[in-house]
GROMACS .gro file of C-alpha atoms in nm:
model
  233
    1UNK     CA    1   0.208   5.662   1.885
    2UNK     CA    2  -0.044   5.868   2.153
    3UNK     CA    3  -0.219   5.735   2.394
    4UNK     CA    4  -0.535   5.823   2.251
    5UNK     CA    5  -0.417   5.649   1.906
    6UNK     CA    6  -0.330   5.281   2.138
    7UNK     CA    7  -0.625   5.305   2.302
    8UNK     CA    8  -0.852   5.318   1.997
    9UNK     CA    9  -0.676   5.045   1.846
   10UNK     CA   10  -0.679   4.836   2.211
   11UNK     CA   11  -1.061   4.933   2.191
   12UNK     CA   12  -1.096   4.731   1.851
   13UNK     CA   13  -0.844   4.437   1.889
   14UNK     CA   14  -0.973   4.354   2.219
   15UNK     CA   15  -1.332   4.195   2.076
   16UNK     CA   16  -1.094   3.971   1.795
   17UNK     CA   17  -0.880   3.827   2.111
   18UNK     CA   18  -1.163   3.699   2.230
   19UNK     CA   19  -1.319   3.591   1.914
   20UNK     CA   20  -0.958   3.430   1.905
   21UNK     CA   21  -0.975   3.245   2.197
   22UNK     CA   22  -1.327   3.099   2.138
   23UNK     CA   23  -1.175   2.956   1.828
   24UNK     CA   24  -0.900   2.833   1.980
   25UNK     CA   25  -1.111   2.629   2.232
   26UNK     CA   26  -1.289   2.487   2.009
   27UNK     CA   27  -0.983   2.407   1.717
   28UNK     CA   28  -1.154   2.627   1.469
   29UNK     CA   29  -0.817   2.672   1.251
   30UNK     CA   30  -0.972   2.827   0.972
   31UNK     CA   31  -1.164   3.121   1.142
   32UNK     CA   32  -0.874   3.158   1.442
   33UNK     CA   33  -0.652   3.246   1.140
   34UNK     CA   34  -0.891   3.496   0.972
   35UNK     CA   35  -0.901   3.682   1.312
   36UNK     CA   36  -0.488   3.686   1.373
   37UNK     CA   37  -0.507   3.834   1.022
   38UNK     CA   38  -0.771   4.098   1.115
   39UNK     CA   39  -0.572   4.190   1.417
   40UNK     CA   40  -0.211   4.192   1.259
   41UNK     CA   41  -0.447   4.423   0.993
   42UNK     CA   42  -0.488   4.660   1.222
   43UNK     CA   43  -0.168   4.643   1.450
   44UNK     CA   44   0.132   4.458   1.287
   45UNK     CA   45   0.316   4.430   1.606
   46UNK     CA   46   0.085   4.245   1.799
   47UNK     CA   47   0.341   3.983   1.906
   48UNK     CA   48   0.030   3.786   2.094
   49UNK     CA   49  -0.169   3.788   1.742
   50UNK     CA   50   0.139   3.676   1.499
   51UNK     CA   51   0.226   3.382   1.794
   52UNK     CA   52  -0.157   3.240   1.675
   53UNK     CA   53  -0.129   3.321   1.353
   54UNK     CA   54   0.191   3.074   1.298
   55UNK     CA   55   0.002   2.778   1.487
   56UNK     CA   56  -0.297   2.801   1.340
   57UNK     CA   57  -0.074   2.782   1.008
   58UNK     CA   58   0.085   2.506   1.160
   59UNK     CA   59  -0.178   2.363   1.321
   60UNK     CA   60  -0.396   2.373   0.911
   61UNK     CA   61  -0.062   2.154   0.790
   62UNK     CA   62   0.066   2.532   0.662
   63UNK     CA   63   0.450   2.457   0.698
   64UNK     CA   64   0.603   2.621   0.444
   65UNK     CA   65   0.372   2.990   0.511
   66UNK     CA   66   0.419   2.932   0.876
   67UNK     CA   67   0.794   2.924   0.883
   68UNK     CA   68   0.751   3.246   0.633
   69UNK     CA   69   0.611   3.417   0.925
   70UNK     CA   70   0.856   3.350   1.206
   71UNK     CA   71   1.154   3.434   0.963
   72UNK     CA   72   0.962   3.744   0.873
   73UNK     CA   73   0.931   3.811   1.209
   74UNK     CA   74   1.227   3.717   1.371
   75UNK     CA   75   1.253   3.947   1.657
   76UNK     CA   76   0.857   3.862   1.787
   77UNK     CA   77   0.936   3.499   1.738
   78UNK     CA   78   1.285   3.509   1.846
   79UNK     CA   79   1.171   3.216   2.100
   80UNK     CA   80   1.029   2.950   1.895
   81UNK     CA   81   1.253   2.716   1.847
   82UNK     CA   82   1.047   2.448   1.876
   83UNK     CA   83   0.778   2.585   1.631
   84UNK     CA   84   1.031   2.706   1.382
   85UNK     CA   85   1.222   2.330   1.412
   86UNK     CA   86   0.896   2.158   1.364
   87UNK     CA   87   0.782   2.359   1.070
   88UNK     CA   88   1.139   2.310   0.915
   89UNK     CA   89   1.139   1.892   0.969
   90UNK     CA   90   0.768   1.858   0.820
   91UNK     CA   91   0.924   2.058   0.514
   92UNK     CA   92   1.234   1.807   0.506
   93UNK     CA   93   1.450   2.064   0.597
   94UNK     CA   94   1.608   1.821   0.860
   95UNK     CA   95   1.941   1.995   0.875
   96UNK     CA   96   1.795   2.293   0.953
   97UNK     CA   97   1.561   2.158   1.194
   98UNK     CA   98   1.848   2.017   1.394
   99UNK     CA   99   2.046   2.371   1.400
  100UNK     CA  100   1.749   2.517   1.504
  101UNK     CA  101   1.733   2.246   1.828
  102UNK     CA  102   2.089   2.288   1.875
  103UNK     CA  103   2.070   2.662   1.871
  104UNK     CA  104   1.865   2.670   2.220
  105UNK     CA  105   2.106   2.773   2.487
  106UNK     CA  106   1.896   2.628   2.807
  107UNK     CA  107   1.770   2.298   2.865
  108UNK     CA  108   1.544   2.110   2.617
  109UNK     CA  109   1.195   2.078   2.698
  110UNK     CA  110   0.997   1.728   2.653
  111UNK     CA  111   0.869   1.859   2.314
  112UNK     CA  112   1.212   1.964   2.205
  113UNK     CA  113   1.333   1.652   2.327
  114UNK     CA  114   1.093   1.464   2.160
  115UNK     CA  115   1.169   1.655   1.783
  116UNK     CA  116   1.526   1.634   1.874
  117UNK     CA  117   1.501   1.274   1.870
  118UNK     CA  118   1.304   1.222   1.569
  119UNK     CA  119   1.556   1.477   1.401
  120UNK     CA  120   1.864   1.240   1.496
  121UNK     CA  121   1.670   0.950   1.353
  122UNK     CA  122   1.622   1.101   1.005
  123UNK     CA  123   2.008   1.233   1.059
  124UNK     CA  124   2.105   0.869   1.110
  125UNK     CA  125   2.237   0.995   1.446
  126UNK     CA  126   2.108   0.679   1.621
  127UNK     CA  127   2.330   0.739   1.911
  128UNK     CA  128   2.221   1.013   2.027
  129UNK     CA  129   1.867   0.931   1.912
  130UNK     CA  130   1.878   0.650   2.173
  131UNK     CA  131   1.984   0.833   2.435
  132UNK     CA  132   1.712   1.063   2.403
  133UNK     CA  133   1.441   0.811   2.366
  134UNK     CA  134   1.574   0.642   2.696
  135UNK     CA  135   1.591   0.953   2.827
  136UNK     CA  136   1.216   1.023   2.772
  137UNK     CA  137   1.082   0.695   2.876
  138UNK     CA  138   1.233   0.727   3.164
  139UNK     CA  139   1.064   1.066   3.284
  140UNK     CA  140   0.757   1.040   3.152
  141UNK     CA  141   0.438   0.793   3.239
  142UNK     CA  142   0.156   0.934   3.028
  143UNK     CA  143  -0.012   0.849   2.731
  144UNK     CA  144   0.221   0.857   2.454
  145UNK     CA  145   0.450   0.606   2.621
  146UNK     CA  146   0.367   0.310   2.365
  147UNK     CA  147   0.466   0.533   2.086
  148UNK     CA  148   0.802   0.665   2.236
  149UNK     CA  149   0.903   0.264   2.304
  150UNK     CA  150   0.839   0.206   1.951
  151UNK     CA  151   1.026   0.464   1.830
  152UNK     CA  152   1.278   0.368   2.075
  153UNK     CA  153   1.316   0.043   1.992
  154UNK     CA  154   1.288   0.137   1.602
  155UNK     CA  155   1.631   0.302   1.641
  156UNK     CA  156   1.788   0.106   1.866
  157UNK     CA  157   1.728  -0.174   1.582
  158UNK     CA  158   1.808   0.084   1.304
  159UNK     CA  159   2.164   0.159   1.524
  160UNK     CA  160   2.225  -0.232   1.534
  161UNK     CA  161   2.198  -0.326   1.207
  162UNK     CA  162   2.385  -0.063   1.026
  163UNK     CA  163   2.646  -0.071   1.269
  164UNK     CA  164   2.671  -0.403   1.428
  165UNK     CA  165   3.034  -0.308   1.579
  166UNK     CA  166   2.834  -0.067   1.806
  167UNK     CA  167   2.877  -0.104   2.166
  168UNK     CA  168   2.501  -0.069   2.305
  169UNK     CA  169   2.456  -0.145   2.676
  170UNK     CA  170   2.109  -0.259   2.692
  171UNK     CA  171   1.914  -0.251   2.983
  172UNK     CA  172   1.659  -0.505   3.103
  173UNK     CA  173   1.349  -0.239   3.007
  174UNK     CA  174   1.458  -0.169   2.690
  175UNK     CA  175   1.291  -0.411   2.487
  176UNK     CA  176   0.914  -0.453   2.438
  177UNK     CA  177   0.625  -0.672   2.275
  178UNK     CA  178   0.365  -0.476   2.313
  179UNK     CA  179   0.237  -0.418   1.947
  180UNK     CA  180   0.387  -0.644   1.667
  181UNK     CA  181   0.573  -0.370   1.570
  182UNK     CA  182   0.788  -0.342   1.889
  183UNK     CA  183   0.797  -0.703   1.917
  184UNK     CA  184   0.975  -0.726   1.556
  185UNK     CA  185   1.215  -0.466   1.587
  186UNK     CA  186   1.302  -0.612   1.961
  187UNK     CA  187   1.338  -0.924   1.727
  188UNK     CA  188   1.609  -0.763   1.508
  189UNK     CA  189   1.787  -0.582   1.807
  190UNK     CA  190   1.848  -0.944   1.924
  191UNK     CA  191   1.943  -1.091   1.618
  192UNK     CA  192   2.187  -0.848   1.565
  193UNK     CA  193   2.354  -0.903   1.904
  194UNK     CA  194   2.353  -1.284   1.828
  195UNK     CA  195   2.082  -1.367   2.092
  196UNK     CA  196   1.912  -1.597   1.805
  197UNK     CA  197   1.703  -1.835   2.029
  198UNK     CA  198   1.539  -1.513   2.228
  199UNK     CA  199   1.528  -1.354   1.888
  200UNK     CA  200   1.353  -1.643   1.702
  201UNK     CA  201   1.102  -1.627   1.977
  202UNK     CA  202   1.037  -1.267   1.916
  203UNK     CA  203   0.990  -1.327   1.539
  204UNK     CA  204   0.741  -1.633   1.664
  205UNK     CA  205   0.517  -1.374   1.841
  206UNK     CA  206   0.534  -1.093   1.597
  207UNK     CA  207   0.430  -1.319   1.318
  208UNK     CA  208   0.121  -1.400   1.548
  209UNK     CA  209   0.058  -1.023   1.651
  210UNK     CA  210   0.105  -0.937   1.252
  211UNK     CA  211  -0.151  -1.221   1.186
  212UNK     CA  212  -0.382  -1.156   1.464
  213UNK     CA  213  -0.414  -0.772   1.389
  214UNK     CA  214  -0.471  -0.793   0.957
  215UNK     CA  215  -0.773  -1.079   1.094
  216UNK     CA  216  -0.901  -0.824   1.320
  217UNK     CA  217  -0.890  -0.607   1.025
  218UNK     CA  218  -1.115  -0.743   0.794
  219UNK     CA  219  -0.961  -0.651   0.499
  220UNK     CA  220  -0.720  -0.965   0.376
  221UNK     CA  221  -0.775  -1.334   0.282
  222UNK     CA  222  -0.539  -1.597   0.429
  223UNK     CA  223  -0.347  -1.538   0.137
  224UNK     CA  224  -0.298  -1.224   0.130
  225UNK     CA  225  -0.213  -1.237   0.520
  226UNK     CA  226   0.031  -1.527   0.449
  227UNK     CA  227   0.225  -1.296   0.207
  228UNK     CA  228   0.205  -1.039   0.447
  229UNK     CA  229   0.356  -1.206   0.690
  230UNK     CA  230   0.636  -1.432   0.480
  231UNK     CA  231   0.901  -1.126   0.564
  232UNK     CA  232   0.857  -1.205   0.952
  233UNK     CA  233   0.897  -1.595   0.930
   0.00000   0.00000   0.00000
């Protein structure tokens, strides 16, 4: 290509990257996408351009198109992993989405980490899932902490009661009542280790959480709430 020919086409891209980035500040999905489109129109190989394209796809719940586009361009997207393993575990492609993970020759990233671990979940790899989720907690302190310890604690129960010759060391964080949820699978991750008195007081305060949280709601009768909550006692 001349010189002359680039610079035309830099001289009409460079208006639609910054039409891009206004949409990108303000999550406009929709029109971000319509630009990447009228760039890639006019220069396929804009590596920048097909980068937005696929999470703007990903980002409008586009899984299946968005994966279409990094395999399509597998040389431009060569380094997303992450975005190619994410689009492949929201399409239930979980074996996939765990060679993808396993494929990344460096250290994992928090993200990576984080889909890694929700990968070894759905793989019934709770192992491994555990040690990732400890891993996590322990070097990060921001806002998605509550959900991590959930998660956490969701497959350290998981691990415990379809394996209950597993050899867990648990350590004195590890376990959490937070939301009922947490507080019931801590439950269960004591039940299965035969702790039944610490366990039984667990259940006590998860039925109570459980309660506490459908009144808050609004939307049963004591009933319905007692039904709700007959699996906990």
């Amino acid at each position: 290509m001349t010189t002359e020919k680039q610079e035309k086409i830099d001289e009409q891209i460079r208006p639609l990257y910054a039409e891009l980035q206004k949409y990108g500040q303000t999550q406009d999905w929709d029109r971000a996408l319509k630009t990447t489109r009228k760039i890639l129109g006019i220069s396929s190989n804009e590596k920048k351009a097909t980068h937005c394209k696929i999470v703007c796809l990903m980002q409008l719940d586009k899984f299946d198109e968005a994966l279409n586009t990094i395999v399509k361009n597998a040389i431009d997207t060569a380094d997303l992993f992450f975005e190619r393993a994410y689009c492949e575990y929201r399409l239930n492609r979980i074996e996939d989405a765990y060679s993808t993970l396993k494929s990344i020759d460096r250290e994992l990233n928090e993200r990576e980490q984080e889909l890694l671990a929700q990968v070894l979940f759905k793989l019934e790899k709770y192992n491994e899932c555990v040690g990732y989720y400890r891993s996590l907690l322990k070097n990060n302190q921001d806002e998605y902490q509550s959900t991590r310890h959930a998660n956490f604690i969701a497959a350290l129960a998981t691990w415990k009661l379809t394996d209950s010759s597993s050899k867990i060391q648990m350590e004195s964080n590890d376990l959490s009542d937070e939301t009922y949820d947490t507080t019931y699978n801590s439950a269960c991750v004591l039940l299965s280790s035969g702790q039944y008195v610490e366990a039984e007081v667990k259940l006590r305060k998860a039925d109570a959480q459980c309660r506490r949280e459908l009144e808050e709601e609004g939307d049963m009768n004591e009933d319905e709430i007692l039904r709700e909550t007959a699996n906990i006692r």
